[in-house]
Amino acid sequence: MTPSAPTISRSVTLNFNGDWGYANFHRICAWLTQEFCDRAGPRSRTAIWSLRGGGSEPLYLLNDGELDLCIATPTMMLPDALAGKGMFAGTPMPELRALATIPQNDRMVFAIDPKFGISTFEELRAKKPALRIAASIDDGSNFIGYASRRMMEAHGLDEATLLSWGCEYVVDNRPDDSLARMRDGEVDAIVQEAIMMPWWRAVIDTRNAIPLPAESAALCTLEKDYGYRRNSLPAGFFSTLKDEIPTLDFSDFAILVRSDLPDDIAYLLTWCLVETRGALEAQYRHVPSDRSPVNYPIEPKKMAMTSIPLHPAAKRFYEEGGYL
């Protein structure tokens, strides 16, 4: 049974954090603020803040009480934030809670210019080419940069090894900037996510770049040491991809709050996320679901499957709706 539409009679001001300005997190925040404010007091409003760096800053701001809600990806890295491990070493955030998971089937992939004659990590290690590699920065704030370096290390390609070959990382914060460097010939290889975006297709079509299949042993190491999941790219996803290849997963958006967010606000936000999800889906339905930055249909039972504990009011909503 779907819970009836809740309302909040008082006016509420909330601070959300999206992305750099015009990507998917901002779109989700814009949808959510409209649906929430329609059901809250007459002077209700939200601010949607942008980020400048690599994506972890909003979690710290949320933890410190400067934000009420933020979004993060990939969800597999978020348990480390609670425990203060990995990228979040030394700064545990045990009061972070989730409202929902928004589905996005993403992968992290290493791809290389075909002129090197390399199609596997084994060949890469054997040939030891001096590469300029586009990547997101690994500065402790960037989810993409942190995961990409761990993926390379798991394949025996730590930074010291790459430097000994004459390689260098050419770093940016955002994936679109990295992929533009690869497209334009500024670099020889790239390790990035956002695999469904046109930026990747431009790299493949312009450079005939070769995605390398992640090695099973490396994926096992990443799962054992960090809890990272494996995924795959199907044959034909890119013009140069003749067979399905294993990859590192980089999936799903988590809608995050703190445990002390008032229950009525958390419940209404969760209701809006689930019961008005069609308004978000409609913004992506012109793109096939497997190529979309948000996969659809969005299923409430999967929204309730979060990598960190649900806020108690969100949990109550899912239980009342029969989604848990």
mmCIF file of N, CA and C in Angstrom, residues 100-189:
data_model
loop_
_atom_site.group_PDB
_atom_site.id
_atom_site.type_symbol
_atom_site.label_atom_id
_atom_site.label_comp_id
_atom_site.label_asym_id
_atom_site.label_seq_id
_atom_site.Cartn_x
_atom_site.Cartn_y
_atom_site.Cartn_z
ATOM 1 N N ALA A 100 17.586 7.190 -0.067
ATOM 2 C CA ALA A 100 17.270 6.382 -1.246
ATOM 3 C C ALA A 100 18.521 6.169 -2.074
ATOM 4 N N THR A 101 18.444 5.174 -2.930
ATOM 5 C CA THR A 101 19.419 4.963 -3.996
ATOM 6 C C THR A 101 18.746 5.264 -5.327
ATOM 7 N N ILE A 102 19.380 6.105 -6.135
ATOM 8 C CA ILE A 102 18.919 6.372 -7.497
ATOM 9 C C ILE A 102 19.788 5.529 -8.428
ATOM 10 N N PRO A 103 19.186 4.697 -9.283
ATOM 11 C CA PRO A 103 19.986 3.743 -10.062
ATOM 12 C C PRO A 103 20.761 4.387 -11.207
ATOM 13 N N GLN A 104 22.020 4.023 -11.292
ATOM 14 C CA GLN A 104 22.864 4.409 -12.425
ATOM 15 C C GLN A 104 23.891 3.309 -12.637
ATOM 16 N N ASN A 105 23.814 2.635 -13.762
ATOM 17 C CA ASN A 105 24.734 1.533 -14.047
ATOM 18 C C ASN A 105 25.985 2.094 -14.708
ATOM 19 N N ASP A 106 26.995 2.382 -13.885
ATOM 20 C CA ASP A 106 28.215 3.010 -14.389
ATOM 21 C C ASP A 106 29.406 2.085 -14.153
ATOM 22 N N ARG A 107 30.462 2.318 -14.917
ATOM 23 C CA ARG A 107 31.676 1.520 -14.794
ATOM 24 C C ARG A 107 32.890 2.424 -14.904
ATOM 25 N N MET A 108 33.990 1.966 -14.311
ATOM 26 C CA MET A 108 35.276 2.629 -14.489
ATOM 27 C C MET A 108 36.118 1.789 -15.444
ATOM 28 N N VAL A 109 36.701 2.462 -16.439
ATOM 29 C CA VAL A 109 37.386 1.757 -17.524
ATOM 30 C C VAL A 109 38.705 2.454 -17.833
ATOM 31 N N PHE A 110 39.720 1.652 -18.131
ATOM 32 C CA PHE A 110 40.988 2.147 -18.677
ATOM 33 C C PHE A 110 40.964 1.879 -20.173
ATOM 34 N N ALA A 111 41.229 2.920 -20.971
ATOM 35 C CA ALA A 111 41.264 2.775 -22.433
ATOM 36 C C ALA A 111 42.533 3.420 -22.964
ATOM 37 N N ILE A 112 43.053 2.877 -24.067
ATOM 38 C CA ILE A 112 44.354 3.294 -24.586
ATOM 39 C C ILE A 112 44.301 3.471 -26.094
ATOM 40 N N ASP A 113 45.120 4.386 -26.594
ATOM 41 C CA ASP A 113 45.243 4.613 -28.030
ATOM 42 C C ASP A 113 45.687 3.316 -28.719
ATOM 43 N N PRO A 114 45.062 2.956 -29.845
ATOM 44 C CA PRO A 114 45.414 1.686 -30.500
ATOM 45 C C PRO A 114 46.829 1.650 -31.063
ATOM 46 N N LYS A 115 47.486 2.796 -31.193
ATOM 47 C CA LYS A 115 48.833 2.808 -31.769
ATOM 48 C C LYS A 115 49.830 2.018 -30.924
ATOM 49 N N PHE A 116 49.496 1.765 -29.656
ATOM 50 C CA PHE A 116 50.415 1.029 -28.780
ATOM 51 C C PHE A 116 50.274 -0.483 -28.940
ATOM 52 N N GLY A 117 49.251 -0.923 -29.649
ATOM 53 C CA GLY A 117 49.079 -2.356 -29.858
ATOM 54 C C GLY A 117 48.805 -3.126 -28.586
ATOM 55 N N ILE A 118 48.067 -2.510 -27.677
ATOM 56 C CA ILE A 118 47.798 -3.105 -26.362
ATOM 57 C C ILE A 118 46.296 -3.293 -26.201
ATOM 58 N N SER A 119 45.886 -4.495 -25.812
ATOM 59 C CA SER A 119 44.462 -4.756 -25.603
ATOM 60 C C SER A 119 44.177 -5.430 -24.264
ATOM 61 N N THR A 120 45.223 -5.659 -23.453
ATOM 62 C CA THR A 120 45.040 -6.246 -22.123
ATOM 63 C C THR A 120 46.010 -5.592 -21.147
ATOM 64 N N PHE A 121 45.706 -5.719 -19.860
ATOM 65 C CA PHE A 121 46.633 -5.210 -18.849
ATOM 66 C C PHE A 121 47.934 -6.011 -18.849
ATOM 67 N N GLU A 122 47.852 -7.283 -19.177
ATOM 68 C CA GLU A 122 49.072 -8.092 -19.257
ATOM 69 C C GLU A 122 50.019 -7.533 -20.318
ATOM 70 N N GLU A 123 49.481 -7.169 -21.482
ATOM 71 C CA GLU A 123 50.304 -6.573 -22.537
ATOM 72 C C GLU A 123 50.840 -5.215 -22.105
ATOM 73 N N LEU A 124 50.026 -4.467 -21.376
ATOM 74 C CA LEU A 124 50.471 -3.159 -20.888
ATOM 75 C C LEU A 124 51.669 -3.316 -19.953
ATOM 76 N N ARG A 125 51.596 -4.264 -19.031
ATOM 77 C CA ARG A 125 52.710 -4.483 -18.102
ATOM 78 C C ARG A 125 53.950 -4.990 -18.834
ATOM 79 N N ALA A 126 53.756 -5.768 -19.881
ATOM 80 C CA ALA A 126 54.901 -6.314 -20.620
ATOM 81 C C ALA A 126 55.593 -5.248 -21.464
ATOM 82 N N LYS A 127 54.826 -4.369 -22.095
ATOM 83 C CA LYS A 127 55.404 -3.381 -23.016
ATOM 84 C C LYS A 127 55.928 -2.137 -22.306
ATOM 85 N N LYS A 128 55.343 -1.803 -21.147
ATOM 86 C CA LYS A 128 55.807 -0.667 -20.339
ATOM 87 C C LYS A 128 55.918 0.634 -21.148
ATOM 88 N N PRO A 129 54.895 1.023 -21.862
ATOM 89 C CA PRO A 129 54.991 2.259 -22.652
ATOM 90 C C PRO A 129 54.962 3.492 -21.756
ATOM 91 N N ALA A 130 55.605 4.554 -22.209
ATOM 92 C CA ALA A 130 55.535 5.847 -21.513
ATOM 93 C C ALA A 130 54.246 6.536 -21.949
ATOM 94 N N LEU A 131 53.290 6.594 -21.059
ATOM 95 C CA LEU A 131 51.959 7.097 -21.391
ATOM 96 C C LEU A 131 51.648 8.385 -20.643
ATOM 97 N N ARG A 132 50.926 9.252 -21.299
ATOM 98 C CA ARG A 132 50.229 10.348 -20.622
ATOM 99 C C ARG A 132 48.809 9.844 -20.385
ATOM 100 N N ILE A 133 48.429 9.746 -19.115
ATOM 101 C CA ILE A 133 47.153 9.129 -18.747
ATOM 102 C C ILE A 133 46.229 10.190 -18.153
ATOM 103 N N ALA A 134 45.112 10.437 -18.805
ATOM 104 C CA ALA A 134 44.114 11.361 -18.262
ATOM 105 C C ALA A 134 43.355 10.668 -17.138
ATOM 106 N N ALA A 135 43.175 11.384 -16.040
ATOM 107 C CA ALA A 135 42.487 10.811 -14.880
ATOM 108 C C ALA A 135 41.982 11.944 -14.004
ATOM 109 N N SER A 136 41.071 11.608 -13.107
ATOM 110 C CA SER A 136 40.696 12.562 -12.071
ATOM 111 C C SER A 136 41.770 12.568 -10.991
ATOM 112 N N ILE A 137 41.891 13.690 -10.322
ATOM 113 C CA ILE A 137 42.945 13.865 -9.333
ATOM 114 C C ILE A 137 42.692 12.972 -8.114
ATOM 115 N N ASP A 138 43.743 12.394 -7.589
ATOM 116 C CA ASP A 138 43.670 11.574 -6.378
ATOM 117 C C ASP A 138 44.238 12.391 -5.227
ATOM 118 N N ASP A 139 43.416 13.303 -4.713
ATOM 119 C CA ASP A 139 43.872 14.239 -3.687
ATOM 120 C C ASP A 139 43.177 14.037 -2.351
ATOM 121 N N GLY A 140 42.471 12.922 -2.216
ATOM 122 C CA GLY A 140 41.748 12.670 -0.982
ATOM 123 C C GLY A 140 40.336 13.198 -0.983
ATOM 124 N N SER A 141 39.950 13.954 -2.029
ATOM 125 C CA SER A 141 38.594 14.491 -2.087
ATOM 126 C C SER A 141 37.791 13.942 -3.254
ATOM 127 N N ASN A 142 38.451 13.273 -4.176
ATOM 128 C CA ASN A 142 37.817 12.909 -5.439
ATOM 129 C C ASN A 142 37.529 11.402 -5.481
ATOM 130 N N PHE A 143 36.248 11.052 -5.482
ATOM 131 C CA PHE A 143 35.862 9.643 -5.548
ATOM 132 C C PHE A 143 36.456 8.962 -6.776
ATOM 133 N N ILE A 144 36.395 9.638 -7.915
ATOM 134 C CA ILE A 144 36.861 9.040 -9.165
ATOM 135 C C ILE A 144 38.365 8.809 -9.108
ATOM 136 N N GLY A 145 39.102 9.835 -8.683
ATOM 137 C CA GLY A 145 40.551 9.719 -8.620
ATOM 138 C C GLY A 145 41.001 8.640 -7.657
ATOM 139 N N TYR A 146 40.341 8.564 -6.506
ATOM 140 C CA TYR A 146 40.727 7.555 -5.516
ATOM 141 C C TYR A 146 40.482 6.151 -6.054
ATOM 142 N N ALA A 147 39.297 5.910 -6.589
ATOM 143 C CA ALA A 147 38.971 4.569 -7.082
ATOM 144 C C ALA A 147 39.836 4.186 -8.278
ATOM 145 N N SER A 148 40.129 5.154 -9.140
ATOM 146 C CA SER A 148 40.924 4.827 -10.335
ATOM 147 C C SER A 148 42.343 4.412 -9.962
ATOM 148 N N ARG A 149 42.941 5.067 -8.960
ATOM 149 C CA ARG A 149 44.302 4.683 -8.561
ATOM 150 C C ARG A 149 44.305 3.315 -7.898
ATOM 151 N N ARG A 150 43.261 3.028 -7.124
ATOM 152 C CA ARG A 150 43.196 1.701 -6.507
ATOM 153 C C ARG A 150 43.009 0.627 -7.579
ATOM 154 N N MET A 151 42.255 0.941 -8.621
ATOM 155 C CA MET A 151 42.084 -0.010 -9.717
ATOM 156 C C MET A 151 43.406 -0.257 -10.428
ATOM 157 N N MET A 152 44.156 0.801 -10.683
ATOM 158 C CA MET A 152 45.447 0.638 -11.352
ATOM 159 C C MET A 152 46.416 -0.142 -10.464
ATOM 160 N N GLU A 153 46.445 0.177 -9.177
ATOM 161 C CA GLU A 153 47.326 -0.543 -8.250
ATOM 162 C C GLU A 153 46.994 -2.031 -8.206
ATOM 163 N N ALA A 154 45.701 -2.348 -8.235
ATOM 164 C CA ALA A 154 45.297 -3.753 -8.194
ATOM 165 C C ALA A 154 45.764 -4.519 -9.426
ATOM 166 N N HIS A 155 46.040 -3.792 -10.507
ATOM 167 C CA HIS A 155 46.588 -4.402 -11.720
ATOM 168 C C HIS A 155 48.120 -4.337 -11.754
ATOM 169 N N GLY A 156 48.736 -4.018 -10.612
ATOM 170 C CA GLY A 156 50.192 -3.945 -10.550
ATOM 171 C C GLY A 156 50.757 -2.671 -11.126
ATOM 172 N N LEU A 157 49.923 -1.626 -11.210
ATOM 173 C CA LEU A 157 50.332 -0.381 -11.867
ATOM 174 C C LEU A 157 50.214 0.783 -10.893
ATOM 175 N N ASP A 158 50.952 0.703 -9.801
ATOM 176 C CA ASP A 158 50.980 1.827 -8.871
ATOM 177 C C ASP A 158 51.744 2.989 -9.504
ATOM 178 N N GLU A 159 51.625 4.140 -8.887
ATOM 179 C CA GLU A 159 52.193 5.342 -9.500
ATOM 180 C C GLU A 159 53.709 5.250 -9.649
ATOM 181 N N ALA A 160 54.383 4.637 -8.685
ATOM 182 C CA ALA A 160 55.843 4.500 -8.781
ATOM 183 C C ALA A 160 56.234 3.654 -9.984
ATOM 184 N N THR A 161 55.506 2.587 -10.213
ATOM 185 C CA THR A 161 55.782 1.737 -11.379
ATOM 186 C C THR A 161 55.576 2.510 -12.668
ATOM 187 N N LEU A 162 54.477 3.223 -12.759
ATOM 188 C CA LEU A 162 54.199 3.990 -13.973
ATOM 189 C C LEU A 162 55.253 5.073 -14.194
ATOM 190 N N LEU A 163 55.663 5.728 -13.132
ATOM 191 C CA LEU A 163 56.708 6.750 -13.261
ATOM 192 C C LEU A 163 58.012 6.146 -13.763
ATOM 193 N N SER A 164 58.306 4.922 -13.340
ATOM 194 C CA SER A 164 59.550 4.276 -13.781
ATOM 195 C C SER A 164 59.542 3.980 -15.279
ATOM 196 N N TRP A 165 58.357 3.893 -15.865
ATOM 197 C CA TRP A 165 58.251 3.710 -17.318
ATOM 198 C C TRP A 165 58.296 5.037 -18.074
ATOM 199 N N GLY A 166 58.195 6.143 -17.348
ATOM 200 C CA GLY A 166 58.089 7.449 -17.990
ATOM 201 C C GLY A 166 56.666 7.921 -18.164
ATOM 202 N N CYS A 167 55.720 7.265 -17.474
ATOM 203 C CA CYS A 167 54.310 7.672 -17.550
ATOM 204 C C CYS A 167 54.049 8.880 -16.652
ATOM 205 N N GLU A 168 52.961 9.564 -16.938
ATOM 206 C CA GLU A 168 52.490 10.630 -16.058
ATOM 207 C C GLU A 168 50.974 10.701 -16.113
ATOM 208 N N TYR A 169 50.381 11.018 -14.963
ATOM 209 C CA TYR A 169 48.951 11.302 -14.920
ATOM 210 C C TYR A 169 48.733 12.775 -15.253
ATOM 211 N N VAL A 170 47.757 13.029 -16.112
ATOM 212 C CA VAL A 170 47.315 14.390 -16.423
ATOM 213 C C VAL A 170 45.938 14.524 -15.781
ATOM 214 N N VAL A 171 45.834 15.350 -14.741
ATOM 215 C CA VAL A 171 44.667 15.259 -13.868
ATOM 216 C C VAL A 171 43.725 16.454 -13.991
ATOM 217 N N ASP A 172 42.459 16.156 -13.803
ATOM 218 C CA ASP A 172 41.372 17.123 -13.687
ATOM 219 C C ASP A 172 40.442 16.619 -12.594
ATOM 220 N N ASN A 173 39.481 17.447 -12.218
ATOM 221 C CA ASN A 173 38.466 16.989 -11.277
ATOM 222 C C ASN A 173 37.379 16.191 -11.977
ATOM 223 N N ARG A 174 36.872 16.718 -13.080
ATOM 224 C CA ARG A 174 35.662 16.188 -13.694
ATOM 225 C C ARG A 174 35.969 15.214 -14.830
ATOM 226 N N PRO A 175 35.106 14.229 -15.032
ATOM 227 C CA PRO A 175 35.330 13.278 -16.126
ATOM 228 C C PRO A 175 35.251 13.908 -17.503
ATOM 229 N N ASP A 176 34.403 14.912 -17.692
ATOM 230 C CA ASP A 176 34.295 15.518 -19.028
ATOM 231 C C ASP A 176 35.602 16.176 -19.448
ATOM 232 N N ASP A 177 36.315 16.769 -18.498
ATOM 233 C CA ASP A 177 37.602 17.385 -18.833
ATOM 234 C C ASP A 177 38.642 16.328 -19.204
ATOM 235 N N SER A 178 38.677 15.229 -18.434
ATOM 236 C CA SER A 178 39.606 14.139 -18.760
ATOM 237 C C SER A 178 39.320 13.570 -20.141
ATOM 238 N N LEU A 179 38.061 13.325 -20.416
ATOM 239 C CA LEU A 179 37.690 12.705 -21.685
ATOM 240 C C LEU A 179 37.931 13.642 -22.857
ATOM 241 N N ALA A 180 37.800 14.939 -22.638
ATOM 242 C CA ALA A 180 38.125 15.902 -23.697
ATOM 243 C C ALA A 180 39.611 15.850 -24.037
ATOM 244 N N ARG A 181 40.451 15.669 -23.033
ATOM 245 C CA ARG A 181 41.898 15.546 -23.296
ATOM 246 C C ARG A 181 42.184 14.323 -24.167
ATOM 247 N N MET A 182 41.520 13.213 -23.867
ATOM 248 C CA MET A 182 41.728 12.001 -24.661
ATOM 249 C C MET A 182 41.182 12.191 -26.073
ATOM 250 N N ARG A 183 40.016 12.753 -26.179
ATOM 251 C CA ARG A 183 39.414 12.994 -27.502
ATOM 252 C C ARG A 183 40.304 13.859 -28.374
ATOM 253 N N ASP A 184 40.907 14.875 -27.769
ATOM 254 C CA ASP A 184 41.682 15.860 -28.525
ATOM 255 C C ASP A 184 43.138 15.464 -28.719
ATOM 256 N N GLY A 185 43.539 14.294 -28.247
ATOM 257 C CA GLY A 185 44.894 13.813 -28.481
ATOM 258 C C GLY A 185 45.936 14.361 -27.541
ATOM 259 N N GLU A 186 45.524 14.974 -26.434
ATOM 260 C CA GLU A 186 46.494 15.497 -25.471
ATOM 261 C C GLU A 186 47.142 14.382 -24.650
ATOM 262 N N VAL A 187 46.470 13.230 -24.572
ATOM 263 C CA VAL A 187 46.966 12.116 -23.769
ATOM 264 C C VAL A 187 46.873 10.830 -24.586
ATOM 265 N N ASP A 188 47.505 9.779 -24.063
ATOM 266 C CA ASP A 188 47.556 8.490 -24.757
ATOM 267 C C ASP A 188 46.562 7.478 -24.208
ATOM 268 N N ALA A 189 46.101 7.698 -22.996
ATOM 269 C CA ALA A 189 45.215 6.733 -22.340
ATOM 270 C C ALA A 189 44.368 7.480 -21.318
#
